[in-house]
PDB file of C-alpha atoms in Angstrom:
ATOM      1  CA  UNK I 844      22.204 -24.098  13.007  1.00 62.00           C
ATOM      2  CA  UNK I 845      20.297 -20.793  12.724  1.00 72.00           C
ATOM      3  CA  UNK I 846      21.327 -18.317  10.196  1.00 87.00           C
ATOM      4  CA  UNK I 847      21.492 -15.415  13.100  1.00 94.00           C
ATOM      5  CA  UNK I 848      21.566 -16.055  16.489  1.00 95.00           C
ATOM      6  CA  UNK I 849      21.517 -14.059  19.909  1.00 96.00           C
ATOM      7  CA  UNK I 850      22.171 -13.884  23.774  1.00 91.00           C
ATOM      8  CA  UNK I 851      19.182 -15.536  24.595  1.00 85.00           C
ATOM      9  CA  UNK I 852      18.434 -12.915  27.500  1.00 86.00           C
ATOM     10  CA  UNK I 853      16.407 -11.485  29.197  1.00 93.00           C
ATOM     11  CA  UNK I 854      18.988  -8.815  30.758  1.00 95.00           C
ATOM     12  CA  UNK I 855      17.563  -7.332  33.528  1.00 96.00           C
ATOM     13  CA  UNK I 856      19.946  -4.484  34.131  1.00 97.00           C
ATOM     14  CA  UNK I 857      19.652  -1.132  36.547  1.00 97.00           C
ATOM     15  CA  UNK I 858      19.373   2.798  35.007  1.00 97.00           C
ATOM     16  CA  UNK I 859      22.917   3.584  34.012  1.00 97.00           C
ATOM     17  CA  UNK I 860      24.599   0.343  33.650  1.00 97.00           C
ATOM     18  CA  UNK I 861      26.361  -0.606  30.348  1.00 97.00           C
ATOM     19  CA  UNK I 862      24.715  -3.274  28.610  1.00 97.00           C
ATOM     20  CA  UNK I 863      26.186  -5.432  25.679  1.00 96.00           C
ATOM     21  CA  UNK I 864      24.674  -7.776  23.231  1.00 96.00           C
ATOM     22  CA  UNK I 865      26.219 -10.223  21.225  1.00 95.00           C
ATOM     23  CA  UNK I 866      24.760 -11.777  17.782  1.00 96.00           C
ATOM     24  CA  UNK I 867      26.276 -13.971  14.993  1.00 96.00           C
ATOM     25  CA  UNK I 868      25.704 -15.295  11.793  1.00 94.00           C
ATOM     26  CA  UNK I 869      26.540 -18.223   9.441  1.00 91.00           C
ATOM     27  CA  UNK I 870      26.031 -17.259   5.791  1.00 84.00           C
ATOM     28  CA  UNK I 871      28.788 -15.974   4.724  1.00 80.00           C
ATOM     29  CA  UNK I 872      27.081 -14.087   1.994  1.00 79.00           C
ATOM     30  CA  UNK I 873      25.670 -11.771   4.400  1.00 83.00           C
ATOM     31  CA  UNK I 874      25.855  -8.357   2.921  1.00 82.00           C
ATOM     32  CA  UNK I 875      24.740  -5.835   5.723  1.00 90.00           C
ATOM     33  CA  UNK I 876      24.000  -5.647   9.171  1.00 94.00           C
ATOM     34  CA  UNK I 877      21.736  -3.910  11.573  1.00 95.00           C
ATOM     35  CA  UNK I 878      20.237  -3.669  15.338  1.00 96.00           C
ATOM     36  CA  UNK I 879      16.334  -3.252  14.962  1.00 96.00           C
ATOM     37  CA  UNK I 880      14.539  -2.169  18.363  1.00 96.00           C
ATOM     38  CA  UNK I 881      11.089  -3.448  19.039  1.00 96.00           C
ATOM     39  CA  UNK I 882       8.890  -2.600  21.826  1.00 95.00           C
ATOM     40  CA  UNK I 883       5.820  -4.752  22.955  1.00 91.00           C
ATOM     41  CA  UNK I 884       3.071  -5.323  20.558  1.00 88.00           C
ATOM     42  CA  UNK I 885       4.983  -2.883  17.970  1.00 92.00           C
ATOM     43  CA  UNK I 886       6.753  -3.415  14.510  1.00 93.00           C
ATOM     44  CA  UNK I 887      10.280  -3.403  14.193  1.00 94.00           C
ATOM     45  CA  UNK I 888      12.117   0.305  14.047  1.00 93.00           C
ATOM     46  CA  UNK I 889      15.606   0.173  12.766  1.00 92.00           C
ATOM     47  CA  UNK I 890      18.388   1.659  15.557  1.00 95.00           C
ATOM     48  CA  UNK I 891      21.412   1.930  13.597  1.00 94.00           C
ATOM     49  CA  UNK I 892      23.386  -0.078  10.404  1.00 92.00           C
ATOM     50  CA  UNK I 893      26.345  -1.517  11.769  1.00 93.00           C
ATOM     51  CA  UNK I 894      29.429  -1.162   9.442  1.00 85.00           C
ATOM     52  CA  UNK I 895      32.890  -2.936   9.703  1.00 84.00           C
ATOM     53  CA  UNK I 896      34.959   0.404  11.048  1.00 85.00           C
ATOM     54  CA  UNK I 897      32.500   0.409  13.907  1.00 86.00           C
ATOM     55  CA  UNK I 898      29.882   3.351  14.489  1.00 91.00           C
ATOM     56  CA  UNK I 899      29.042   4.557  17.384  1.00 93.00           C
ATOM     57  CA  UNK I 900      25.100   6.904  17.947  1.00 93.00           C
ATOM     58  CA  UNK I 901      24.352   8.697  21.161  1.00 96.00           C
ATOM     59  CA  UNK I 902      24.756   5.889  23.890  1.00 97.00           C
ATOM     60  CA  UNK I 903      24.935   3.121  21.358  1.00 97.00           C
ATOM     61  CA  UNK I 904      27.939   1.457  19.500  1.00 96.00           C
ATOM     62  CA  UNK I 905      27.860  -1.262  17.256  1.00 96.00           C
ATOM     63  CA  UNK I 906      30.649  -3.331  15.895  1.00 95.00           C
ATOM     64  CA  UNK I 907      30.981  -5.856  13.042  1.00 95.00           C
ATOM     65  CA  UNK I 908      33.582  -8.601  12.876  1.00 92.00           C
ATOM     66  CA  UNK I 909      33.641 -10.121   9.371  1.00 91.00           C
ATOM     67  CA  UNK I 910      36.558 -12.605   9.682  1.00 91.00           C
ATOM     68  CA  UNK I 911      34.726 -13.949  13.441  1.00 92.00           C
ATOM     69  CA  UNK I 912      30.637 -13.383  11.997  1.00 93.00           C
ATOM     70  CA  UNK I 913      29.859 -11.739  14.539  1.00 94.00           C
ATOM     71  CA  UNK I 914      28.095  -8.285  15.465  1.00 96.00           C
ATOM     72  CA  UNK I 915      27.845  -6.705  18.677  1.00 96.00           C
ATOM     73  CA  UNK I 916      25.791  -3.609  20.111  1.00 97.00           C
ATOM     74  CA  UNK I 917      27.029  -1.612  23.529  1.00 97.00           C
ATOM     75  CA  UNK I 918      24.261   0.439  25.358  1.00 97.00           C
ATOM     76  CA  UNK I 919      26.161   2.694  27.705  1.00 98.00           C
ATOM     77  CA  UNK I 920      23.954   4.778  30.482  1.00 98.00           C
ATOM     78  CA  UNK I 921      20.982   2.634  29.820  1.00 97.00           C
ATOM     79  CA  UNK I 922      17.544   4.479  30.410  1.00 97.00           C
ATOM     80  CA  UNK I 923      14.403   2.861  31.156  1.00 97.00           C
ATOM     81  CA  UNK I 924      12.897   3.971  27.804  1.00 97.00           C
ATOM     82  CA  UNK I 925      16.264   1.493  26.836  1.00 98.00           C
ATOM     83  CA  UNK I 926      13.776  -1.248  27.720  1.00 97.00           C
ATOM     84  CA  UNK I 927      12.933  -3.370  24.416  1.00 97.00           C
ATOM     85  CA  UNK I 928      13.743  -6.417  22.236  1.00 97.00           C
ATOM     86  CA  UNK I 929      16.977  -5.954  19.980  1.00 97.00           C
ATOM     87  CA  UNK I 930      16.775  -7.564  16.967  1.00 97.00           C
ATOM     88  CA  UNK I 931      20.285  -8.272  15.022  1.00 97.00           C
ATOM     89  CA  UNK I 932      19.307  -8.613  11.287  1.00 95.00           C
ATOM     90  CA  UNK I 933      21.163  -9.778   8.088  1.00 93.00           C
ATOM     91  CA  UNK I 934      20.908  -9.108   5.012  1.00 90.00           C
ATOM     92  CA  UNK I 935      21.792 -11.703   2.300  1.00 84.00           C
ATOM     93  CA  UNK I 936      21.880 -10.677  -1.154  1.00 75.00           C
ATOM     94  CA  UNK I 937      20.075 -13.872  -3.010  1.00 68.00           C
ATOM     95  CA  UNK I 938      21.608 -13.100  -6.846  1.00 60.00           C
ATOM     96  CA  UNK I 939      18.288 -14.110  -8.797  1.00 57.00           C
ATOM     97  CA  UNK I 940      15.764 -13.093  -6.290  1.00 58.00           C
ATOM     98  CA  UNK I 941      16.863 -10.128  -4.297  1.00 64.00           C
ATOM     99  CA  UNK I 942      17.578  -9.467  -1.029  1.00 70.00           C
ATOM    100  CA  UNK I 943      16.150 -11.096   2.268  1.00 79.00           C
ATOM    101  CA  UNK I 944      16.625  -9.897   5.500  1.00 87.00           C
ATOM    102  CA  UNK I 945      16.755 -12.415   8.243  1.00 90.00           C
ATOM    103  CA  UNK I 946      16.102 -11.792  11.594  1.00 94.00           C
ATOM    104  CA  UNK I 947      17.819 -13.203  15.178  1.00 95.00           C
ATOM    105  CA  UNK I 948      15.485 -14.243  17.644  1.00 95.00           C
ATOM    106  CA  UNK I 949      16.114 -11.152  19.636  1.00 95.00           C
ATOM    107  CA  UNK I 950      17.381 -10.795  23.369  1.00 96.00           C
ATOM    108  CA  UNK I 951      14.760  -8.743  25.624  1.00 96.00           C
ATOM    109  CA  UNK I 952      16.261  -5.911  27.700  1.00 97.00           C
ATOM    110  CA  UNK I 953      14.844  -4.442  30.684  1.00 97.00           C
ATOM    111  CA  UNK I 954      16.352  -1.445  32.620  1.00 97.00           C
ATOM    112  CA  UNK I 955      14.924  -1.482  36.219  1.00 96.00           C
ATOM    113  CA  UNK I 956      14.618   2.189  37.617  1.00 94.00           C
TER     114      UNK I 956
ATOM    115  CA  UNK U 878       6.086  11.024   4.472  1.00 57.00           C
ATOM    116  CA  UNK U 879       7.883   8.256   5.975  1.00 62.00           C
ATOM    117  CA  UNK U 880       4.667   6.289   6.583  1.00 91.00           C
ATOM    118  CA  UNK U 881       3.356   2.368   5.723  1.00 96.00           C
ATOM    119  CA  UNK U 882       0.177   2.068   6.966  1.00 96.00           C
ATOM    120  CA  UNK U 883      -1.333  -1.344   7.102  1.00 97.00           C
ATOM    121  CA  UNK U 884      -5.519  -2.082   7.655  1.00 97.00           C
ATOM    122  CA  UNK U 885      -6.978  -3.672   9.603  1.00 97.00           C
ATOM    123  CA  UNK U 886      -4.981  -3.560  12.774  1.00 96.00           C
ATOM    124  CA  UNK U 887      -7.119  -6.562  13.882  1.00 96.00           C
ATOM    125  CA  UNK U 888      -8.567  -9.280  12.114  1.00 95.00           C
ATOM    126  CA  UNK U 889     -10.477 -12.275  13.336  1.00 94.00           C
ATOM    127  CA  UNK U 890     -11.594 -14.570  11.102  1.00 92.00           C
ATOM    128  CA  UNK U 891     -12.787 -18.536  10.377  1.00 87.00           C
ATOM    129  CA  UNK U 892     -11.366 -21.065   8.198  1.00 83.00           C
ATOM    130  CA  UNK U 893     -14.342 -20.772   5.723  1.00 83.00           C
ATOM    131  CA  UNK U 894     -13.714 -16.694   5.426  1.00 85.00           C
ATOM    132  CA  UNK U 895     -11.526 -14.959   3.015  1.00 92.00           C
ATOM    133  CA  UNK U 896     -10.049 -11.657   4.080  1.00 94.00           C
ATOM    134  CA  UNK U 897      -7.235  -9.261   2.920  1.00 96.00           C
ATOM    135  CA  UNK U 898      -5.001  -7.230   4.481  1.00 97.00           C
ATOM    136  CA  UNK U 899      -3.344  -3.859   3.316  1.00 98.00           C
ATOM    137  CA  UNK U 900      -0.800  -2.029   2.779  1.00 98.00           C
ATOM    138  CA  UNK U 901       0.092   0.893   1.636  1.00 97.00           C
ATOM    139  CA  UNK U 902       3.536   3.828   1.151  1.00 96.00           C
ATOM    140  CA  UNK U 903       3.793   6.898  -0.529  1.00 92.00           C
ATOM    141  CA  UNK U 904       7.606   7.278  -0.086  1.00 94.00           C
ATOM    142  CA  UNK U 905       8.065   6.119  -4.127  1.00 93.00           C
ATOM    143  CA  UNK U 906       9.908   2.807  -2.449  1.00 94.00           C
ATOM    144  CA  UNK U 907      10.070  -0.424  -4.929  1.00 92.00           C
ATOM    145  CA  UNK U 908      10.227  -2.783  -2.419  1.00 91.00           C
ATOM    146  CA  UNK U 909       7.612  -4.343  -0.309  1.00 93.00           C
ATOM    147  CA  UNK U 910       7.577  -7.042   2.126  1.00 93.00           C
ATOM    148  CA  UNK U 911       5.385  -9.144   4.155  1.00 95.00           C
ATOM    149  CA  UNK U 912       6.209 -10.788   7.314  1.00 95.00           C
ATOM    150  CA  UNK U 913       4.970 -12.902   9.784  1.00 96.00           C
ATOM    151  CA  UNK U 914       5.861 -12.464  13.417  1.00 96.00           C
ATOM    152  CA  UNK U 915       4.644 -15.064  16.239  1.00 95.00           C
ATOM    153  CA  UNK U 916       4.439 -14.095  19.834  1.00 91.00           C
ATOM    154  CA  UNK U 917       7.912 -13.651  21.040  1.00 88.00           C
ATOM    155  CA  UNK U 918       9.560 -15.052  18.028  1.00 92.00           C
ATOM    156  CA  UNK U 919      11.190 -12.879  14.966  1.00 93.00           C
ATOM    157  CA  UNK U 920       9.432 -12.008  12.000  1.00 94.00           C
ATOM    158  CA  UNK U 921       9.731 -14.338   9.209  1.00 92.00           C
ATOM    159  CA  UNK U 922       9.559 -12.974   5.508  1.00 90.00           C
ATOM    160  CA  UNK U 923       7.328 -14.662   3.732  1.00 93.00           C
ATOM    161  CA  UNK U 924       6.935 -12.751   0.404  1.00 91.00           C
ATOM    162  CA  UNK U 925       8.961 -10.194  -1.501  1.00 90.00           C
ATOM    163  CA  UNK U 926       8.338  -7.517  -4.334  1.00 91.00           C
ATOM    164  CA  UNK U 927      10.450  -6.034  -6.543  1.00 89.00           C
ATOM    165  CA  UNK U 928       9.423  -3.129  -8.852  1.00 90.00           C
ATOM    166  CA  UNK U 929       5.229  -4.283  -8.455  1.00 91.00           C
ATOM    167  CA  UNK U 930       6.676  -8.283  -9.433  1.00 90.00           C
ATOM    168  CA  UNK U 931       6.806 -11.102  -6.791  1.00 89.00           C
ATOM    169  CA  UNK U 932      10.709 -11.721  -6.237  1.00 81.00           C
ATOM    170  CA  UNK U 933      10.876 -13.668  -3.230  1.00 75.00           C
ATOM    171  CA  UNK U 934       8.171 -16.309  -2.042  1.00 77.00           C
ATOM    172  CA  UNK U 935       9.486 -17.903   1.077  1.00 77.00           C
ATOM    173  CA  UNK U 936       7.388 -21.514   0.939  1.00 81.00           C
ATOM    174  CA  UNK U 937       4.455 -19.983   2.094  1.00 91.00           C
ATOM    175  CA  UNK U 938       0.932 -22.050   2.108  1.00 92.00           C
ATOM    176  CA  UNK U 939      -1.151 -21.334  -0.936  1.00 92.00           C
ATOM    177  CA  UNK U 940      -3.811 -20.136   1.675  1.00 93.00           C
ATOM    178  CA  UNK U 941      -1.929 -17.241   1.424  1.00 95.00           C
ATOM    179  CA  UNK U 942      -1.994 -15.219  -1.766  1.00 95.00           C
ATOM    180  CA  UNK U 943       0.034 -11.533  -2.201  1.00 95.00           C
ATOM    181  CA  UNK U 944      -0.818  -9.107  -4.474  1.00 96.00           C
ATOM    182  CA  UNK U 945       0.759  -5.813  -5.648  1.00 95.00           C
ATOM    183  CA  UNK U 946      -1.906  -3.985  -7.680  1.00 93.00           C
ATOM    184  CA  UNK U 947       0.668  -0.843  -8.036  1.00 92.00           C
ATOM    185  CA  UNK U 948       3.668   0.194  -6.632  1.00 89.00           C
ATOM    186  CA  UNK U 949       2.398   1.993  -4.057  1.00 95.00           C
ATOM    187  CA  UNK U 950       0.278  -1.011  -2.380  1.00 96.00           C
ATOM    188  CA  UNK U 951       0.327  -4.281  -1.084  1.00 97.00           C
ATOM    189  CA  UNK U 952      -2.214  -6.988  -0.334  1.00 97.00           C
ATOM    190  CA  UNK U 953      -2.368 -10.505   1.309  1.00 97.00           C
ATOM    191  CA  UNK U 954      -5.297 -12.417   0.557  1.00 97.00           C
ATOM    192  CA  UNK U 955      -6.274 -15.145   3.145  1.00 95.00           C
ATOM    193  CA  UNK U 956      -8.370 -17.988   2.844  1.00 93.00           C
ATOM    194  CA  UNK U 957      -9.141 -20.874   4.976  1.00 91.00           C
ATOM    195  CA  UNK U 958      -6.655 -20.432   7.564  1.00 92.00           C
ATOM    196  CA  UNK U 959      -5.422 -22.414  10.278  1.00 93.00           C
ATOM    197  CA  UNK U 960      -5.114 -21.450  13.634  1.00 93.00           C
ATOM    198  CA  UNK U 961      -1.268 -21.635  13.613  1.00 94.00           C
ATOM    199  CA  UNK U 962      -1.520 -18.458  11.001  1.00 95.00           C
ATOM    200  CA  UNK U 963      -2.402 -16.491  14.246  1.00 96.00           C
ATOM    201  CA  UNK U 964       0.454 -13.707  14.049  1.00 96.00           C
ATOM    202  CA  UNK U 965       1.353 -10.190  13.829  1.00 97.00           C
ATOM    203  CA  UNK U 966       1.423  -9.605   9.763  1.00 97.00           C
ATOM    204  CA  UNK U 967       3.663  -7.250   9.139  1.00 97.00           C
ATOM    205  CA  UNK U 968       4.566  -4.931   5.970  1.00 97.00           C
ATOM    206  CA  UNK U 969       7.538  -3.546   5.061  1.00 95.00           C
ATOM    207  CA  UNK U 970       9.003  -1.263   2.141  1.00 94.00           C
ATOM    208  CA  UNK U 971      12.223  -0.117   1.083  1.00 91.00           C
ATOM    209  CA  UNK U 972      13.310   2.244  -1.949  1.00 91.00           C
ATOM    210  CA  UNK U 973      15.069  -0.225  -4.069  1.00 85.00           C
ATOM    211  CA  UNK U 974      15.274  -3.606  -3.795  1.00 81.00           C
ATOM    212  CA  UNK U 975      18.568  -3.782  -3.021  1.00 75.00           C
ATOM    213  CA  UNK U 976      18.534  -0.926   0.019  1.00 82.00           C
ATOM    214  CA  UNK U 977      19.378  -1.565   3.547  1.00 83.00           C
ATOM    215  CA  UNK U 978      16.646  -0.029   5.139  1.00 86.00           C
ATOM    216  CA  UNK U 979      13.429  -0.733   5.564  1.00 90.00           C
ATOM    217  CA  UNK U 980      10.037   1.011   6.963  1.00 92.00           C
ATOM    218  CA  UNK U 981       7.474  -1.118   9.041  1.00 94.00           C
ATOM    219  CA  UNK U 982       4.336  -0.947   9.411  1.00 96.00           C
ATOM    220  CA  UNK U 983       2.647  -1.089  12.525  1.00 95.00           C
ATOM    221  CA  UNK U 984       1.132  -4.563  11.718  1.00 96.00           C
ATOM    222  CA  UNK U 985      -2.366  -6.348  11.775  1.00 97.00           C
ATOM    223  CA  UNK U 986      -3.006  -8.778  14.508  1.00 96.00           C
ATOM    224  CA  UNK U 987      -4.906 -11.825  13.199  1.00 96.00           C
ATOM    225  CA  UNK U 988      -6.510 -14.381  14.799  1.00 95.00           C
ATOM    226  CA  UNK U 989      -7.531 -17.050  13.549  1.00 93.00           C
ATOM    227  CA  UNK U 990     -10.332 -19.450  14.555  1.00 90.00           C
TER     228      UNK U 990
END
Protein backbone atom coordinates (compact mmCIF):
# COMPACT_ATOMS: atom_id res chain seq x y z
CA UNK A 1 0.00 0.00 0.00
CA UNK A 2 1.24 3.55 -0.71
CA UNK A 3 2.07 5.78 2.10
CA UNK A 4 -0.36 8.69 0.52
CA UNK A 5 -2.74 8.13 -1.91
CA UNK A 6 -5.30 10.19 -4.13
CA UNK A 7 -8.50 10.35 -6.39
CA UNK A 8 -6.82 9.20 -9.26
CA UNK A 9 -8.58 11.97 -11.51
CA UNK A 10 -8.48 13.73 -13.94
CA UNK A 11 -11.64 16.01 -12.93
CA UNK A 12 -12.73 17.76 -15.70
CA UNK A 13 -15.09 20.22 -14.12
CA UNK A 14 -16.89 23.64 -15.62
CA UNK A 15 -15.97 27.53 -14.23
CA UNK A 16 -17.84 27.74 -10.97
CA UNK A 17 -18.47 24.27 -9.95
CA UNK A 18 -17.30 22.99 -6.50
CA UNK A 19 -14.67 20.56 -6.74
CA UNK A 20 -13.44 18.13 -3.91
CA UNK A 21 -10.44 15.99 -3.51
CA UNK A 22 -9.89 13.29 -1.32
CA UNK A 23 -6.29 11.90 -0.08
CA UNK A 24 -5.19 9.43 2.67
CA UNK A 25 -2.42 8.13 4.38
CA UNK A 26 -1.08 5.06 6.27
CA UNK A 27 1.76 6.00 8.62
CA UNK A 28 0.45 6.83 11.45
CA UNK A 29 3.40 8.89 12.44
CA UNK A 30 2.49 11.45 10.04
CA UNK A 31 3.09 14.76 11.64
CA UNK A 32 1.67 17.48 9.19
CA UNK A 33 -0.26 17.86 6.26
CA UNK A 34 -0.52 19.98 3.20
CA UNK A 35 -2.13 20.54 -0.48
CA UNK A 36 0.84 21.54 -2.87
CA UNK A 37 -0.39 22.96 -6.39
CA UNK A 38 1.68 22.24 -9.43
CA UNK A 39 1.18 23.48 -12.82
CA UNK A 40 2.75 21.85 -16.02
CA UNK A 41 6.42 21.65 -16.30
CA UNK A 42 6.68 23.71 -12.83
CA UNK A 43 7.92 22.83 -9.22
CA UNK A 44 5.66 22.30 -6.54
CA UNK A 45 4.13 25.68 -4.71
CA UNK A 46 2.58 24.98 -1.39
CA UNK A 47 -1.48 26.09 -1.26
CA UNK A 48 -2.25 25.85 2.26
CA UNK A 49 -1.21 23.49 5.65
CA UNK A 50 -4.12 21.65 6.56
CA UNK A 51 -4.68 21.47 10.39
CA UNK A 52 -7.14 19.20 12.38
CA UNK A 53 -9.85 22.21 13.28
CA UNK A 54 -10.13 22.66 9.55
CA UNK A 55 -8.97 25.98 7.68
CA UNK A 56 -10.53 27.37 5.20
CA UNK A 57 -8.37 30.30 2.35
CA UNK A 58 -10.27 32.27 -0.22
CA UNK A 59 -12.22 29.49 -2.23
CA UNK A 60 -10.30 26.67 -0.65
CA UNK A 61 -10.96 24.53 2.55
CA UNK A 62 -9.07 21.80 3.74
CA UNK A 63 -9.89 19.30 6.39
CA UNK A 64 -7.88 16.68 8.33
CA UNK A 65 -9.34 13.57 9.91
CA UNK A 66 -6.77 11.98 12.25
CA UNK A 67 -8.82 9.09 13.74
CA UNK A 68 -10.05 8.13 9.64
CA UNK A 69 -6.21 9.27 7.90
CA UNK A 70 -7.60 11.08 5.76
CA UNK A 71 -7.33 14.78 4.31
CA UNK A 72 -9.56 16.46 2.05
CA UNK A 73 -9.41 19.86 -0.01
CA UNK A 74 -12.87 21.73 -1.33
CA UNK A 75 -12.40 24.22 -4.29
CA UNK A 76 -15.60 26.21 -4.36
CA UNK A 77 -16.19 28.68 -7.60
CA UNK A 78 -13.44 27.00 -9.46
CA UNK A 79 -11.60 29.36 -12.03
CA UNK A 80 -9.77 28.26 -14.94
CA UNK A 81 -6.45 29.50 -13.47
CA UNK A 82 -7.91 26.52 -10.75
CA UNK A 83 -6.53 24.21 -13.45
CA UNK A 84 -3.41 22.17 -11.95
CA UNK A 85 -2.17 18.98 -10.22
CA UNK A 86 -2.90 18.89 -6.32
CA UNK A 87 -0.49 17.26 -4.52
CA UNK A 88 -1.52 15.98 -0.80
CA UNK A 89 1.83 15.70 1.13
CA UNK A 90 2.88 14.19 4.55
CA UNK A 91 5.17 14.82 6.63
CA UNK A 92 6.69 12.06 8.85
CA UNK A 93 8.97 12.97 11.49
CA UNK A 94 11.84 10.05 11.16
CA UNK A 95 13.39 10.49 15.04
CA UNK A 96 17.20 9.95 13.99
CA UNK A 97 17.11 11.40 10.59
CA UNK A 98 14.66 14.21 10.31
CA UNK A 99 11.80 14.83 8.57
CA UNK A 100 10.63 13.52 5.03
CA UNK A 101 7.91 14.70 3.22
CA UNK A 102 6.12 12.26 1.05
CA UNK A 103 4.16 13.06 -1.70
CA UNK A 104 0.56 11.49 -3.23
CA UNK A 105 0.56 10.87 -6.73
CA UNK A 106 -1.57 13.88 -7.32
CA UNK A 107 -5.13 14.13 -9.05
CA UNK A 108 -5.06 16.61 -12.21
CA UNK A 109 -7.84 19.22 -12.29
CA UNK A 110 -9.08 20.96 -15.21
CA UNK A 111 -11.78 23.74 -15.16
CA UNK A 112 -13.30 24.00 -18.71
CA UNK A 113 -14.41 27.71 -19.46
CA UNK B 1 14.13 36.96 -0.76
CA UNK B 2 12.06 33.99 -0.93
CA UNK B 3 14.08 32.55 -3.83
CA UNK B 4 15.97 28.85 -4.62
CA UNK B 5 17.36 29.07 -7.74
CA UNK B 6 18.64 25.93 -9.31
CA UNK B 7 21.26 25.86 -12.70
CA UNK B 8 21.06 24.56 -15.29
CA UNK B 9 17.41 24.44 -16.14
CA UNK B 10 18.41 21.82 -18.78
CA UNK B 11 20.93 19.32 -18.87
CA UNK B 12 21.69 16.68 -21.44
CA UNK B 13 24.26 14.53 -20.91
CA UNK B 14 25.97 10.78 -21.72
CA UNK B 15 26.74 8.01 -19.50
CA UNK B 16 30.55 8.69 -19.77
CA UNK B 17 29.94 12.62 -18.62
CA UNK B 18 29.94 13.94 -15.17
CA UNK B 19 27.85 17.00 -14.50
CA UNK B 20 26.46 18.91 -11.42
CA UNK B 21 23.60 20.62 -10.73
CA UNK B 22 22.95 23.67 -8.33
CA UNK B 23 21.37 25.07 -5.96
CA UNK B 24 21.28 27.80 -4.17
CA UNK B 25 18.92 30.16 -1.07
CA UNK B 26 19.65 33.11 0.68
CA UNK B 27 16.61 32.92 3.06
CA UNK B 28 19.24 31.61 6.10
CA UNK B 29 17.07 28.09 5.78
CA UNK B 30 19.00 24.82 7.25
CA UNK B 31 17.34 22.52 5.28
CA UNK B 32 17.83 21.43 1.78
CA UNK B 33 16.39 18.83 -0.31
CA UNK B 34 16.70 17.13 -3.53
CA UNK B 35 14.05 15.46 -5.40
CA UNK B 36 13.37 13.62 -8.28
CA UNK B 37 10.15 14.00 -10.18
CA UNK B 38 9.25 11.68 -13.35
CA UNK B 39 6.78 12.76 -15.93
CA UNK B 40 3.44 12.69 -14.32
CA UNK B 41 4.53 10.99 -11.21
CA UNK B 42 5.34 12.81 -7.64
CA UNK B 43 8.59 13.87 -6.64
CA UNK B 44 10.56 11.46 -4.75
CA UNK B 45 13.16 12.74 -2.07
CA UNK B 46 16.14 11.37 -2.57
CA UNK B 47 18.58 13.24 -0.24
CA UNK B 48 18.26 15.42 2.83
CA UNK B 49 20.45 18.09 4.74
CA UNK B 50 20.38 19.18 7.96
CA UNK B 51 22.47 22.15 9.25
CA UNK B 52 25.24 21.66 5.91
CA UNK B 53 25.28 17.46 7.11
CA UNK B 54 23.59 14.72 4.98
CA UNK B 55 20.51 13.53 7.22
CA UNK B 56 18.45 11.65 4.96
CA UNK B 57 19.76 9.48 1.91
CA UNK B 58 16.79 7.78 0.41
CA UNK B 59 18.69 4.53 -1.40
CA UNK B 60 19.80 6.52 -4.06
CA UNK B 61 22.46 5.01 -6.77
CA UNK B 62 26.01 5.97 -5.97
CA UNK B 63 25.93 7.62 -9.51
CA UNK B 64 24.52 10.19 -7.67
CA UNK B 65 26.62 12.12 -5.20
CA UNK B 66 25.16 15.44 -3.03
CA UNK B 67 27.14 17.91 -1.71
CA UNK B 68 26.55 20.90 0.63
CA UNK B 69 29.69 23.06 0.45
CA UNK B 70 27.84 25.77 2.88
CA UNK B 71 24.65 26.37 4.09
CA UNK B 72 23.56 28.40 1.61
CA UNK B 73 24.15 25.79 -1.43
CA UNK B 74 23.50 22.59 -2.72
CA UNK B 75 25.01 20.32 -5.35
CA UNK B 76 24.29 16.90 -7.06
CA UNK B 77 27.05 15.45 -8.79
CA UNK B 78 26.17 12.96 -11.65
CA UNK B 79 28.12 10.46 -13.24
CA UNK B 80 27.42 7.78 -15.65
CA UNK B 81 23.81 7.90 -15.70
CA UNK B 82 21.21 5.82 -17.02
CA UNK B 83 18.54 6.80 -19.07
CA UNK B 84 15.87 6.03 -16.41
CA UNK B 85 17.59 9.15 -14.33
CA UNK B 86 15.75 11.30 -17.00
CA UNK B 87 13.62 13.61 -14.54
CA UNK B 88 12.82 16.94 -13.32
CA UNK B 89 15.58 17.41 -10.31
CA UNK B 90 14.23 19.38 -8.03
CA UNK B 91 15.61 21.46 -4.86
CA UNK B 92 14.03 22.36 -1.98
CA UNK B 93 14.85 24.32 1.39
CA UNK B 94 13.22 24.93 4.51
CA UNK B 95 14.37 27.03 7.71
CA UNK B 96 14.86 24.27 10.13
CA UNK B 97 14.83 20.91 9.66
CA UNK B 98 11.98 20.25 11.37
CA UNK B 99 9.60 23.15 9.55
CA UNK B 100 6.58 22.47 7.55
CA UNK B 101 7.24 24.44 4.72
CA UNK B 102 9.27 24.25 2.10
CA UNK B 103 10.51 26.52 -1.03
CA UNK B 104 11.05 24.86 -4.55
CA UNK B 105 12.98 25.52 -6.97
CA UNK B 106 11.99 25.71 -10.37
CA UNK B 107 13.95 22.49 -11.28
CA UNK B 108 16.53 21.26 -13.97
CA UNK B 109 15.28 19.02 -16.65
CA UNK B 110 17.82 16.27 -17.42
CA UNK B 111 18.06 14.03 -19.98
CA UNK B 112 19.90 11.52 -20.14
CA UNK B 113 21.39 9.60 -23.09
Amino acid sequence: RKEVEQDPGPFNVPEGATVAFNCTYSNSASQSFFWYRQDCRKEPKLLMSVYSSGNEDGRFTAQLNRASQYISLLIRDSKLSDSATYLCVVKIWLYFYGQNFVFGPGTRLSVLP
Amino acid sequence: DTEVTQTPKHLVMGMTNKKSLKCEQHMGHRAMYWYKQKAKKPPELMFVYSYEKLSINESVPSRFSPECPNSSLLNLHLHALQPEDSALYLCASSQEPGADTQYFGPGTRLTAL
